[in-house]
Short mmCIF file of C-alpha atoms in Angstrom, two decimals:
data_model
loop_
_atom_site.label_atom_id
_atom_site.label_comp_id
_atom_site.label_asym_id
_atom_site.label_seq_id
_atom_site.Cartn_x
_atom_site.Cartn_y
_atom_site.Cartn_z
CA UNK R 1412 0.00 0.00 0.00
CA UNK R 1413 2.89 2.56 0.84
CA UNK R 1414 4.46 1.42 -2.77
CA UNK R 1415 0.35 2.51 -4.79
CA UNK R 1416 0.23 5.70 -2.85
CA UNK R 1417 3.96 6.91 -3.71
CA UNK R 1418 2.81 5.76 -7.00
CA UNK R 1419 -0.06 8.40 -6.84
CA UNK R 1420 1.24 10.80 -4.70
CA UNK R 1421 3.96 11.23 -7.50
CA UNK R 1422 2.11 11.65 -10.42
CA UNK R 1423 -0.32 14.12 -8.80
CA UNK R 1424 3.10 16.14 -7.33
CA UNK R 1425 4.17 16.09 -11.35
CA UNK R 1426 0.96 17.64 -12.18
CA UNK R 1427 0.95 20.39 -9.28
CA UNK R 1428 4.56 20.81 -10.10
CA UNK R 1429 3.83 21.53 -13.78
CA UNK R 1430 1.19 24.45 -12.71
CA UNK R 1431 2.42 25.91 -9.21
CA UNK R 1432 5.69 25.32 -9.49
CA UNK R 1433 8.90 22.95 -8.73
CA UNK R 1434 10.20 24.05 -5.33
CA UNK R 1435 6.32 25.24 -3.78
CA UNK R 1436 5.63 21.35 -4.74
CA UNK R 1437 9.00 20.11 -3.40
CA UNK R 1438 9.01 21.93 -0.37
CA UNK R 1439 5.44 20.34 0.61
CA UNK R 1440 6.26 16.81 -0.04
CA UNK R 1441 9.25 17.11 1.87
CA UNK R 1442 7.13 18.20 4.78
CA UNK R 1443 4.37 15.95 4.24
CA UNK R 1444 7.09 12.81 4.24
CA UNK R 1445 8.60 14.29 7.06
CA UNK R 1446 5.33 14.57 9.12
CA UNK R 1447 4.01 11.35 8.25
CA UNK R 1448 6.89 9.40 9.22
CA UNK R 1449 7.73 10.85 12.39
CA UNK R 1450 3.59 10.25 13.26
CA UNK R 1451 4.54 6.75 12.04
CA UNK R 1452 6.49 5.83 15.10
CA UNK R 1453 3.49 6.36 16.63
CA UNK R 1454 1.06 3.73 15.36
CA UNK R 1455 -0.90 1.92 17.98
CA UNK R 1456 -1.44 -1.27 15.27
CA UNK R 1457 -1.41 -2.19 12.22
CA UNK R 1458 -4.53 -0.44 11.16
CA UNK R 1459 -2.94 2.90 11.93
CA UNK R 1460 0.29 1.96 10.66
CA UNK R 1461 -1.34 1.66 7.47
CA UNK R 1462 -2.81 5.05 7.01
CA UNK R 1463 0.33 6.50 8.06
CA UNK R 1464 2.32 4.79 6.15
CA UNK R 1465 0.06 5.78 2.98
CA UNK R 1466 -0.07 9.27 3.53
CA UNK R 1467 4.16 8.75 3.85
CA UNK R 1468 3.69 7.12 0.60
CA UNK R 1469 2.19 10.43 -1.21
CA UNK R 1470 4.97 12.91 0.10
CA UNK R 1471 7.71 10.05 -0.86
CA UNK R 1472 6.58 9.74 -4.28
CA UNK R 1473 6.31 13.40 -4.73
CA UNK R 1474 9.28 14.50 -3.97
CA UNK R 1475 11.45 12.49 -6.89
CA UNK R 1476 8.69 14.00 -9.64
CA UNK R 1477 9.50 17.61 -8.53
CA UNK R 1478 12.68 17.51 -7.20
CA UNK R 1479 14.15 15.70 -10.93
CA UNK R 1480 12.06 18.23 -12.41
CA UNK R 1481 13.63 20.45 -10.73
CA UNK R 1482 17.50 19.79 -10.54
CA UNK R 1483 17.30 18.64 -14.70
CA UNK R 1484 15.86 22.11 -15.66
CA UNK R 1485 18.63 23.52 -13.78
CA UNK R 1486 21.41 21.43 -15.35
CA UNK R 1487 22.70 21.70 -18.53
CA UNK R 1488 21.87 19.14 -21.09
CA UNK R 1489 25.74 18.26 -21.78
CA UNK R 1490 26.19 17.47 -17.69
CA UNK R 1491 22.39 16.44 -16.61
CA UNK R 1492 23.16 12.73 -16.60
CA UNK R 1493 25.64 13.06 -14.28
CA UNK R 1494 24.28 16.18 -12.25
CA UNK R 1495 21.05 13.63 -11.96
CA UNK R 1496 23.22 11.00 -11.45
CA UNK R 1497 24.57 12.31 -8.25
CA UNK R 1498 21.75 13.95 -6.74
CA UNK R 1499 20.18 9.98 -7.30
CA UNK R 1500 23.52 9.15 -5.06
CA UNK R 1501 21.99 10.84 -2.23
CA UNK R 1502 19.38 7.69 -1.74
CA UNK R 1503 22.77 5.69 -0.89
CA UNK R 1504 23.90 7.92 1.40
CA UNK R 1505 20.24 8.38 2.75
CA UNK R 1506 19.92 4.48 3.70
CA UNK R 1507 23.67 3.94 4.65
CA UNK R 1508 22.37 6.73 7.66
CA UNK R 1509 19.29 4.78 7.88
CA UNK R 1510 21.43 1.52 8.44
CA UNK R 1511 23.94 2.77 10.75
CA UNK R 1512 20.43 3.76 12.91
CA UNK R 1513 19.03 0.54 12.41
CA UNK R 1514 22.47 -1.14 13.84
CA UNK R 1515 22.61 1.30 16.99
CA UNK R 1516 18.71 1.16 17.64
CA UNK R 1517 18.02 -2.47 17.15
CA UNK R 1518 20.91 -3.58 19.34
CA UNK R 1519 20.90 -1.01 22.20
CA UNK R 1520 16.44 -0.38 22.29
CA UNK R 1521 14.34 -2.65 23.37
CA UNK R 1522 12.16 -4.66 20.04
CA UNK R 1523 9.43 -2.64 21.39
CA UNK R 1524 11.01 0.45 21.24
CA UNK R 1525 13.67 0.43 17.69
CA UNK R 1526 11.12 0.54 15.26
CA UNK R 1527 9.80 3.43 15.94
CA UNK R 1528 12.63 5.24 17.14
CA UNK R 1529 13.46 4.85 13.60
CA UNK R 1530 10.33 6.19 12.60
CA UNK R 1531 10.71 9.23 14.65
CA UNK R 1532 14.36 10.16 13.30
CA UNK R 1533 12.19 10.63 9.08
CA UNK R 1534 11.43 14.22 10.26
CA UNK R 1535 15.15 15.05 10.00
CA UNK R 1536 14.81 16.40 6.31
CA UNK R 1537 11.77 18.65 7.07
CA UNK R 1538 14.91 20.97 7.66
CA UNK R 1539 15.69 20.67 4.42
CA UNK R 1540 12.35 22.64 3.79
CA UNK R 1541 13.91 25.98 5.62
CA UNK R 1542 16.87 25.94 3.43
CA UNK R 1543 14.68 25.71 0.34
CA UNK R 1544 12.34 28.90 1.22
CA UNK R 1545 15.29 30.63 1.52
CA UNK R 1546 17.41 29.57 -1.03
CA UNK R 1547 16.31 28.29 -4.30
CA UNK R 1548 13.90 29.33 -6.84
CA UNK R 1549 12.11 27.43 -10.23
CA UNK R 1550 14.29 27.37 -12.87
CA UNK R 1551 14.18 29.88 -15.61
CA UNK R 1552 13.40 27.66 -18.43
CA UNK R 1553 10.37 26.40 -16.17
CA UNK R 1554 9.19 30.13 -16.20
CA UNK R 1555 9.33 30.72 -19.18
CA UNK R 1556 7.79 27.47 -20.69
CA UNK R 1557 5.24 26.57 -18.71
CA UNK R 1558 1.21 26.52 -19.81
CA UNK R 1559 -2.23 25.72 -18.62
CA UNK R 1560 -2.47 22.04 -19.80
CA UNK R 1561 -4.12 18.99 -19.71
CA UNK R 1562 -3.26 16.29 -17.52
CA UNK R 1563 -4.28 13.83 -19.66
CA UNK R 1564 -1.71 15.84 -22.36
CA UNK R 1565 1.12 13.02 -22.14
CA UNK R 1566 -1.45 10.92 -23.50
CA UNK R 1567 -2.07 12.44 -26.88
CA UNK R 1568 -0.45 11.03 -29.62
CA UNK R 1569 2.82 12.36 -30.23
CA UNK R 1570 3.76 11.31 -26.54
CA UNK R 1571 1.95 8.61 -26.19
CA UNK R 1572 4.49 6.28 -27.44
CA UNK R 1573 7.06 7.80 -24.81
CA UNK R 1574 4.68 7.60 -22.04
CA UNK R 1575 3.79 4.48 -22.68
CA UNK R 1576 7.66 2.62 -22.54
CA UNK R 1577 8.95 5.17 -20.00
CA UNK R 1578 6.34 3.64 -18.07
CA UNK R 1579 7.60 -0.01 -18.69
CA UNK R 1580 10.62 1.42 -18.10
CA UNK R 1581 10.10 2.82 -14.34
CA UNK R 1582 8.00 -0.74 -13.97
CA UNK R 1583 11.05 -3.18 -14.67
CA UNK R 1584 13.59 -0.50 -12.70
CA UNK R 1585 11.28 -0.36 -9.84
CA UNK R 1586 10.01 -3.93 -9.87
CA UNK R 1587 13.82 -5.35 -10.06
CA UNK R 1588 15.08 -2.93 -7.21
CA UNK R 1589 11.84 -3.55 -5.01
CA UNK R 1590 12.02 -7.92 -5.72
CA UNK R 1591 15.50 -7.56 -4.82
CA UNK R 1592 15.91 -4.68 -1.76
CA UNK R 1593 12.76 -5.11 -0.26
CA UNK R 1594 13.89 -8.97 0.82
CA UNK R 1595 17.62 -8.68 1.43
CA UNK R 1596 18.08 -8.31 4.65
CA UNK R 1597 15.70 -11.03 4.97
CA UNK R 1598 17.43 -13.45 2.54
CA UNK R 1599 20.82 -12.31 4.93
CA UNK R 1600 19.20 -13.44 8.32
CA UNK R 1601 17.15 -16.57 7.29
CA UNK R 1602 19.06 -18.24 3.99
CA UNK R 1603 22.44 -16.93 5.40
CA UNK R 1604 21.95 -17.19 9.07
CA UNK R 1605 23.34 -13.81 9.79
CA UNK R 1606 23.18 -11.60 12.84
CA UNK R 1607 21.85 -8.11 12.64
CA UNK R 1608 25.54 -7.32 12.81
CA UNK R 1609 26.34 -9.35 10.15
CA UNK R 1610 23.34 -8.26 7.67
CA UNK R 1611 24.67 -4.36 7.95
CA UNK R 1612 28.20 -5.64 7.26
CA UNK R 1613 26.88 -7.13 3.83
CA UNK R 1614 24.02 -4.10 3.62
CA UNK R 1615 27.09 -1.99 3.76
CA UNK R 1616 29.02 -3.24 1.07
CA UNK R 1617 25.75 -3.09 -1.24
CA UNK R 1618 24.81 0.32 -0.36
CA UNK R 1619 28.43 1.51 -0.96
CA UNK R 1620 28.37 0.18 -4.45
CA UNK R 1621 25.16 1.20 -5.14
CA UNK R 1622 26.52 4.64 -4.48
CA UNK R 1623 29.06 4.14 -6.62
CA UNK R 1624 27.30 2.57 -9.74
CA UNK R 1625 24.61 6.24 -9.31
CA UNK R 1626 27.87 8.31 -9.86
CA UNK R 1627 29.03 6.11 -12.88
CA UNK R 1628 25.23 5.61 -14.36
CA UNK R 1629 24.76 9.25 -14.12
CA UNK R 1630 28.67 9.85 -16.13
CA UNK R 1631 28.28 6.94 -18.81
CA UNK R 1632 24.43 8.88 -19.77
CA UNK R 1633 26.14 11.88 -20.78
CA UNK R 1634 28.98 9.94 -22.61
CA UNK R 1635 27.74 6.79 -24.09
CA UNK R 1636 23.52 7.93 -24.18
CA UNK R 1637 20.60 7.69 -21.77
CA UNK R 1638 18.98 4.50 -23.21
CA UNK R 1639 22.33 2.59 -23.95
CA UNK R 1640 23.58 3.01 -20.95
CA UNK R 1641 20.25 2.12 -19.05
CA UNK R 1642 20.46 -1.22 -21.49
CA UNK R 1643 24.19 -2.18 -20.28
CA UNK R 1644 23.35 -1.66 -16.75
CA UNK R 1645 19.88 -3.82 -17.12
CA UNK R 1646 21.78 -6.06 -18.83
CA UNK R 1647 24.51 -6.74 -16.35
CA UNK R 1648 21.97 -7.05 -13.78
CA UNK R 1649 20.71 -10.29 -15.25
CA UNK R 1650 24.09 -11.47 -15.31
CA UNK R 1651 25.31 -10.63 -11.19
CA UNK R 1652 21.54 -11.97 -9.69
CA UNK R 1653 22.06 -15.86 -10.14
CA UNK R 1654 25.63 -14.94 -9.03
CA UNK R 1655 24.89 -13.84 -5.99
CA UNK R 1656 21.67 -15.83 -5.34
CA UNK R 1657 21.80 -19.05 -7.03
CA UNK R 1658 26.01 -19.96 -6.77
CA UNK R 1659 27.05 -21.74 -3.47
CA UNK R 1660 28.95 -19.06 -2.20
CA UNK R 1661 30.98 -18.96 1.20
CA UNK R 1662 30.78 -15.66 3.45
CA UNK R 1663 33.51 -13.93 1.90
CA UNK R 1664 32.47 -15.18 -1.65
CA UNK R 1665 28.89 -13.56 -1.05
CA UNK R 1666 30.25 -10.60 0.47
CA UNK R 1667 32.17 -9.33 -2.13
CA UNK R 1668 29.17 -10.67 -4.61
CA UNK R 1669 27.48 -7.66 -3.15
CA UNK R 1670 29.32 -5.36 -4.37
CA UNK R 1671 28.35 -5.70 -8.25
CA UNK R 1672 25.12 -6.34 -7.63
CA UNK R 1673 24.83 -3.17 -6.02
CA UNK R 1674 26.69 -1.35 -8.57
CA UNK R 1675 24.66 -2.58 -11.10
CA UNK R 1676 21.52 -2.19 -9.41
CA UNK R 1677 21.78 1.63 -9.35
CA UNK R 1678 22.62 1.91 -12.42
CA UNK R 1679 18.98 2.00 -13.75
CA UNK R 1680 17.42 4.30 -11.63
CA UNK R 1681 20.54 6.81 -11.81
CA UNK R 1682 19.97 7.07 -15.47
CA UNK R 1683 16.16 7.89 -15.22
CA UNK R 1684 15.95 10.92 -14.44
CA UNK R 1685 18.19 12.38 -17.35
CA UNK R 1686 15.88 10.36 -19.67
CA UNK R 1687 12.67 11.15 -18.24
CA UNK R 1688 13.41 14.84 -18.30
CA UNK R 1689 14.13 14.53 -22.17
CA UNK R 1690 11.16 12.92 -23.13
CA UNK R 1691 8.96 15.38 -22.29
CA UNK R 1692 8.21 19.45 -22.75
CA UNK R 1693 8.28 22.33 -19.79
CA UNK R 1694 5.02 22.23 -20.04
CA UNK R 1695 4.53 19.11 -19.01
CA UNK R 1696 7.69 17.38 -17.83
CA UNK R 1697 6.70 17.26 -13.85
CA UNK R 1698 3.71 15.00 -15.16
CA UNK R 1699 5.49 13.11 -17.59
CA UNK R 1700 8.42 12.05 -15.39
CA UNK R 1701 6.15 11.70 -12.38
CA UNK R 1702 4.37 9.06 -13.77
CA UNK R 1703 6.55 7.24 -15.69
CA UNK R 1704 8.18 6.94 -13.12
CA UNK R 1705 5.99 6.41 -10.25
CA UNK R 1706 3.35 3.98 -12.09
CA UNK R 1707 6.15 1.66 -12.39
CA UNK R 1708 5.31 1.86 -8.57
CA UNK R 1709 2.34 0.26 -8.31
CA UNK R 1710 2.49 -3.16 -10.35
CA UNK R 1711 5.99 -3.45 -8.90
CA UNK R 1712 3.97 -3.12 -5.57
CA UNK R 1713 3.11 -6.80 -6.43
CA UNK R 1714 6.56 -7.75 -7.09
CA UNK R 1715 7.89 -8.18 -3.75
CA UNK R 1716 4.36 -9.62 -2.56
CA UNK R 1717 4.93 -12.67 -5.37
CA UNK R 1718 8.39 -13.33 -4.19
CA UNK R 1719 7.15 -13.48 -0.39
CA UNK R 1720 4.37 -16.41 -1.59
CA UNK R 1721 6.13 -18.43 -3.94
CA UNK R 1722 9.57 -18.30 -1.50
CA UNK R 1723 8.05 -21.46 0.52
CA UNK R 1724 7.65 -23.26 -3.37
CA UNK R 1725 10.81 -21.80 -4.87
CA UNK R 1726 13.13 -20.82 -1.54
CA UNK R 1727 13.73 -17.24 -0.60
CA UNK R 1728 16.41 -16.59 -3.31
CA UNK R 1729 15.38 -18.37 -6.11
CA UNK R 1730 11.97 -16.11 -6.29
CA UNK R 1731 14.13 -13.25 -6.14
CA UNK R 1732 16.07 -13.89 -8.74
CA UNK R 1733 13.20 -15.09 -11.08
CA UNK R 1734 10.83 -11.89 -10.59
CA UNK R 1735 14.46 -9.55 -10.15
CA UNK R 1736 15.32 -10.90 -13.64
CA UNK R 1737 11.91 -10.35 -15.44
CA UNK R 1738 11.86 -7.02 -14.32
CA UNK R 1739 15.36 -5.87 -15.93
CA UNK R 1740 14.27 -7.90 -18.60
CA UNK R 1741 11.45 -5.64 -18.95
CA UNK R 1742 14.05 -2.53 -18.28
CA UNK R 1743 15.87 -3.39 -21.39
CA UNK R 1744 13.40 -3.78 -23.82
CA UNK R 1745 11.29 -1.07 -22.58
CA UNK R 1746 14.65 1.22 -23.63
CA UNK R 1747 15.67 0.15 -26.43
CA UNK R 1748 11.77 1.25 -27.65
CA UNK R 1749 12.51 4.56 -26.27
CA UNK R 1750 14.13 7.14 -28.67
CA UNK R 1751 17.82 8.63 -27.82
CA UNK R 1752 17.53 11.71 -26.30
CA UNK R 1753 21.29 12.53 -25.47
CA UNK R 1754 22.55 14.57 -28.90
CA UNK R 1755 25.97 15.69 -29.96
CA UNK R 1756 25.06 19.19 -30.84
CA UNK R 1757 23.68 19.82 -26.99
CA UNK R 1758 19.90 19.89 -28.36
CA UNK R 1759 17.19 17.52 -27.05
CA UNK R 1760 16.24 15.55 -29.38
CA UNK R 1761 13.23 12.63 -29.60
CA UNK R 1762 9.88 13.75 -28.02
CA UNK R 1763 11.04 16.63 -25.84
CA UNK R 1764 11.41 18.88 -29.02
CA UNK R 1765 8.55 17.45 -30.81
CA UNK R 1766 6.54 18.38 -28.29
CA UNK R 1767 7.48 21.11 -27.81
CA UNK R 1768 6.12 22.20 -31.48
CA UNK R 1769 3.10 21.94 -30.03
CA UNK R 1770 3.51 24.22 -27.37
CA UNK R 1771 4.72 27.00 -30.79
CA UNK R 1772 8.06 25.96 -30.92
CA UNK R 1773 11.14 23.57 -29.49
CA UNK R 1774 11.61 23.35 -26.15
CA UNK R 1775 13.83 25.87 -24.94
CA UNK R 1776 14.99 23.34 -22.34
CA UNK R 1777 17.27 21.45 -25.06
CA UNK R 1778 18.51 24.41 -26.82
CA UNK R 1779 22.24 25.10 -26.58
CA UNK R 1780 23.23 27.82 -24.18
CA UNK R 1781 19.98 28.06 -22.17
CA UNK R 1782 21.47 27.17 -19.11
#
């Protein structure tokens, strides 16, 4: 339920973005995430945990559709795969905090008690919201191309082909990261027998990687292009899951298995947002990458759901792997139907301009010198 409602909440932040701006919209979803989470650690059951956690849901999902929408109109088109690339990064460092947390709380706290003390620490970035009202504003190009729209306009025609696989595309990213992530540190404790000490030792080498393969995702997009290097990375995903999951490997041997499968896991989702940004006009680029992104969300929802039922049938890693490899299956075709948006003369090319003629003329947000 908290994956459908950061589905939602971040197509309806794309839309809001797209008409009242990228950092009003930004600066709310931050709060609302931060608000929710903290009343999280509060939940009296699992009723109430519910709601809370679906209202977290709509602030979490909101923020990536107006914050990329944000930080890609700022960049320049020759350095906004890698710009993107590192600002995606910042999820890394985001749950290596959260896993040092989870270390200290769930081995000094009582069981009772660690959860939500975890809960409690999510208000930490409504601070971020100060340092936005003071700070930043939305990006000229935003200004000076955005227009009263429909929000059914990424359906029309000459975007409906992009909408359409950039949606496939944010389903087999998503559904690949969530079938994987969402049971690892299970997988660590049950299949591997480790101790909470020794599932952050192995979370830790995965999260540093992943950091690592953002920064390198986000670099090979500008150089090589944003759909082949989304391919390579899909790709080589298929190739490190049944090494990690399915070859008897001792401790050490899984260990350091962690540490391309984390790499290579990033990789997608650090070359999204460069992508995304491409495919679509000013006009309505919050609502275009919001959902392409987010519906991915919701059908990848069920992703981690199938791997919990058929783990008793299959075992715990083997149902990974399976619904972890359809999904960056998925990834890589979905790209390779997606034009090439990265050009050598600094323009935007694919759907970005060409819709843009329908808004009486190409986007300025591709054209050389605008930033």
């Amino acid at each position: 339920m908290t994956l459908i409602c950061t589905a939602v909440g971040g197509w309806c932040a794309g839309l809001a973005s797209d008409r009242w701006g990228r950092v009003a919209v930004l600066r709310a979803t931050i709060a609302w995430y931060a608000i929710a989470t903290f009343l999280a650690g509060f939940a009296g059951g699992f009723d109430s945990l519910l709601v809370l956690r679906c209202l977290q849901g709509f602030g979490f999902g909101g923020e990536w559709a107006a914050g990329a929408a944000l930080i890609s109109e700022y960049a320049g088109t020759r350095y906004r795969g890698r710009v993107l690339g590192a600002v995606q990064s910042g999820w890394a460092v985001g749950w290596a905090v959260a896993l040092a947390g989870y270390a200290l709380a769930f081995s000094a706290l009582p069981a009772a008690w660690s959860w939500r003390v975890m809960f409690w620490a999510g208000v930490a970035p409504a601070l971020l919201v100060i340092a936005l009202r003071r700070t930043l504003g939305d990006p000229p190009v935003y200004l000076r191309g955005r227009a009263k729209v429909s929000p059914l306009r990424i359906f029309r025609p000459d975007l409906l082909r992009v909408t359409v696989f950039g949606a496939l595309l944010g389903l087999g990213s998503h559904g690949g990261y969530y079938a994987l992530t969402t049971f690892l540190p299970t997988y660590l404790r049950g299949t591997r027998g480790l101790t909470v000490l020794g599932t952050t030792a192995y979370l830790a080498v995965f999260i540093t990687a992943s950091f690592f393969g953002y920064l390198v995702s986000g670099l090979l997009a500008d150089r090589i292009g944003r759909r082949r290097n989304i391919v390579a990375f899909a790709a080589l995903c298929l190739l490190s899951l049944p090494l990690y999951l399915l070859v008897p490997l001792n401790d050490l041997g899984a260990l350091l298995a962690s540490a391309p499968l984390g790499f290579f896991s990033a990789g997608i989702p650090g070359g999204l947002g460069s992508l995304f940004a491409e495919l679509f006009p000013t006009a309505v680029r919050g609502s275009g990458q919001g959902f392409c992104y987010n519906l991915g969300r919701v059908i990848a929802a069920a992703f981690p759901a199938l791997v919990g039922a058929l783990a008793p049938r299959l075992g715990l890693a083997a149902g990974i792997a399976l619904f972890a490899g359809l999904a960056y299956a998925l990834a890589a075709v979905a790209a390779l139907c997606l034009p090439e948006t990265r050009a050598d003369d600094g323009r935007v090319s694919g759907a970005a301009v060409a819709g843009g003629h329908a808004y009486g003329g190409p986007d300025p947000y591709g054209a050389p010198g605008s930033h």
